[in-house]
Amino acid sequence: MSTKATASRTASPLATLRAAVSLRHPTNLTAAMHIGHQQAELLHKILNTHGKDLLERITCLPGITVTAINHLPVASTAFWGNGHWNIHIREQDLPERQRFNALHQLKHIIDHPGRRATRADDVRLSDEDEELVADHFANCFLIIEAI
């Protein structure tokens, strides 16, 4: 008798977080903040693995690596390279600041597919508003984590 393994198709955590956004990316700050809060709650459920610190838990997400860099000239940055997302945080920062910055950058990664306008008349959030939303997402997650 032969048995065949069946693969169950489950969405990646990043895809699940991105799916919290409707078909169109939010074009106003209030809607974007609301979605950021929902995504922070969802991320908390996804990362709810005990015994690891937050940066390790983020690195456990498929396709994402968090690295502390000595003397990084900015607080944090995120970029695609070598087939995965990289989040670099400054090694000299306090652990609380590192966690906040890693979450801030993770929000930019989550939002990346909807960041650019697809047509000339598309409306999107300003860069300043996107920074506010990433900060809000990080703060929401850290508050949920502390409870």
Protein backbone atom coordinates (compact mmCIF):
# COMPACT_ATOMS: atom_id res chain seq x y z
CA MET A 1 0.00 0.00 0.00
CA SER A 2 1.33 3.37 -0.97
CA THR A 3 0.64 6.54 0.92
CA LYS A 4 0.99 9.95 -0.59
CA ALA A 5 1.76 12.97 1.55
CA THR A 6 -0.78 15.69 1.18
CA ALA A 7 0.41 19.24 1.51
CA SER A 8 -1.94 21.62 3.17
CA ARG A 9 -1.87 25.08 1.71
CA THR A 10 -1.68 27.61 4.48
CA ALA A 11 -0.89 31.24 3.94
CA SER A 12 2.45 32.52 5.17
CA PRO A 13 2.32 34.80 8.21
CA LEU A 14 3.32 37.75 6.01
CA ALA A 15 0.51 36.95 3.57
CA THR A 16 -1.93 36.67 6.47
CA LEU A 17 -0.89 40.09 7.77
CA ARG A 18 -1.17 41.60 4.29
CA ALA A 19 -4.63 40.06 3.86
CA ALA A 20 -5.88 42.22 6.75
CA VAL A 21 -5.91 45.05 4.22
CA SER A 22 -8.86 45.18 1.84
CA LEU A 23 -8.27 44.89 -1.90
CA ARG A 24 -7.16 48.52 -2.03
CA HIS A 25 -4.56 50.00 0.27
CA PRO A 26 -5.93 52.61 2.70
CA THR A 27 -5.69 56.16 1.39
CA ASN A 28 -6.44 58.00 4.63
CA LEU A 29 -4.55 58.02 7.89
CA THR A 30 -7.49 56.97 10.09
CA ALA A 31 -8.16 53.82 8.06
CA ALA A 32 -4.46 52.98 7.90
CA MET A 33 -4.10 53.35 11.68
CA HIS A 34 -7.10 51.07 12.24
CA ILE A 35 -5.64 48.42 9.94
CA GLY A 36 -2.24 48.77 11.65
CA HIS A 37 -3.87 48.08 15.00
CA GLN A 38 -5.63 44.99 13.62
CA GLN A 39 -2.36 43.76 12.11
CA ALA A 40 -0.54 44.27 15.44
CA GLU A 41 -3.16 42.11 17.18
CA LEU A 42 -2.85 39.46 14.48
CA LEU A 43 0.96 39.52 14.62
CA HIS A 44 0.80 39.02 18.39
CA LYS A 45 -1.27 35.87 17.85
CA ILE A 46 1.11 34.64 15.13
CA LEU A 47 4.25 35.25 17.23
CA ASN A 48 2.83 33.89 20.46
CA THR A 49 5.69 31.48 21.03
CA HIS A 50 7.00 31.46 24.56
CA GLY A 51 10.65 31.22 25.51
CA LYS A 52 12.04 33.45 22.77
CA ASP A 53 12.53 37.17 22.71
CA LEU A 54 10.66 39.33 20.22
CA LEU A 55 13.54 39.75 17.76
CA GLU A 56 14.00 35.97 17.61
CA ARG A 57 10.27 35.51 17.08
CA ILE A 58 10.26 38.00 14.17
CA THR A 59 13.25 36.19 12.65
CA CYS A 60 11.25 32.94 12.87
CA LEU A 61 8.79 34.38 10.35
CA PRO A 62 9.54 32.80 6.96
CA GLY A 63 11.51 35.12 4.71
CA ILE A 64 12.48 37.70 7.36
CA THR A 65 15.79 38.16 9.16
CA VAL A 66 16.54 40.66 11.92
CA THR A 67 20.20 41.59 12.44
CA ALA A 68 21.76 44.00 14.93
CA ILE A 69 24.46 46.00 13.16
CA ASN A 70 27.31 47.73 14.98
CA HIS A 71 27.30 51.51 14.35
CA LEU A 72 24.38 51.48 11.89
CA PRO A 73 24.08 55.14 10.77
CA VAL A 74 20.25 55.05 11.04
CA ALA A 75 18.02 53.62 13.78
CA SER A 76 16.82 50.80 11.51
CA THR A 77 16.21 49.87 7.91
CA ALA A 78 14.49 47.15 5.90
CA PHE A 79 15.35 45.89 2.44
CA TRP A 80 14.96 42.89 0.14
CA GLY A 81 18.20 41.05 -0.51
CA ASN A 82 19.46 37.50 -1.01
CA GLY A 83 15.93 36.20 -1.48
CA HIS A 84 14.46 37.45 1.80
CA TRP A 85 13.55 40.56 3.78
CA ASN A 86 16.29 41.98 5.98
CA ILE A 87 15.66 44.21 8.97
CA HIS A 88 18.76 45.88 10.37
CA ILE A 89 18.62 47.51 13.77
CA ARG A 90 21.35 49.44 15.58
CA GLU A 91 23.26 47.23 18.00
CA GLN A 92 23.98 50.13 20.38
CA ASP A 93 20.29 50.93 20.95
CA LEU A 94 18.50 49.81 24.10
CA PRO A 95 16.55 46.54 23.71
CA GLU A 96 13.23 48.42 23.95
CA ARG A 97 14.26 50.69 21.06
CA GLN A 98 15.49 47.72 19.02
CA ARG A 99 12.14 45.95 19.42
CA PHE A 100 10.22 49.10 18.45
CA ASN A 101 12.43 49.68 15.40
CA ALA A 102 12.19 46.07 14.23
CA LEU A 103 8.37 46.22 14.46
CA HIS A 104 8.33 49.58 12.68
CA GLN A 105 10.33 48.10 9.80
CA LEU A 106 8.17 44.97 9.77
CA LYS A 107 5.13 47.17 9.15
CA HIS A 108 6.88 48.69 6.13
CA ILE A 109 7.53 45.15 4.84
CA ILE A 110 3.88 44.20 5.39
CA ASP A 111 2.75 47.32 3.49
CA HIS A 112 5.33 47.07 0.72
CA PRO A 113 3.10 45.57 -2.02
CA GLY A 114 0.59 48.44 -1.77
CA ARG A 115 3.10 51.23 -1.35
CA ARG A 116 3.38 52.43 -4.92
CA ALA A 117 0.58 53.86 -6.99
CA THR A 118 -0.38 51.62 -9.87
CA ARG A 119 -1.99 54.36 -11.96
CA ALA A 120 -1.27 58.05 -12.31
CA ASP A 121 -4.52 58.95 -10.52
CA ASP A 122 -4.02 56.53 -7.59
CA VAL A 123 -3.95 58.11 -4.16
CA ARG A 124 -1.69 56.77 -1.45
CA LEU A 125 -0.55 57.84 1.98
CA SER A 126 2.24 60.38 2.19
CA ASP A 127 5.65 59.17 3.33
CA GLU A 128 5.12 61.01 6.62
CA ASP A 129 1.78 59.26 7.19
CA GLU A 130 3.35 55.87 6.40
CA GLU A 131 5.95 56.56 9.11
CA LEU A 132 3.18 57.45 11.58
CA VAL A 133 1.33 54.23 10.75
CA ALA A 134 4.50 52.14 11.21
CA ASP A 135 5.08 53.80 14.60
CA HIS A 136 1.44 53.16 15.56
CA PHE A 137 1.72 49.49 14.57
CA ALA A 138 4.89 49.07 16.67
CA ASN A 139 3.34 50.83 19.67
CA CYS A 140 0.13 48.77 19.42
CA PHE A 141 2.09 45.51 19.33
CA LEU A 142 4.26 46.48 22.29
CA ILE A 143 1.22 47.50 24.36
CA ILE A 144 -0.51 44.19 23.56
CA GLU A 145 2.70 42.33 24.40
CA ALA A 146 2.94 44.08 27.78
CA ILE A 147 -0.59 43.12 28.84
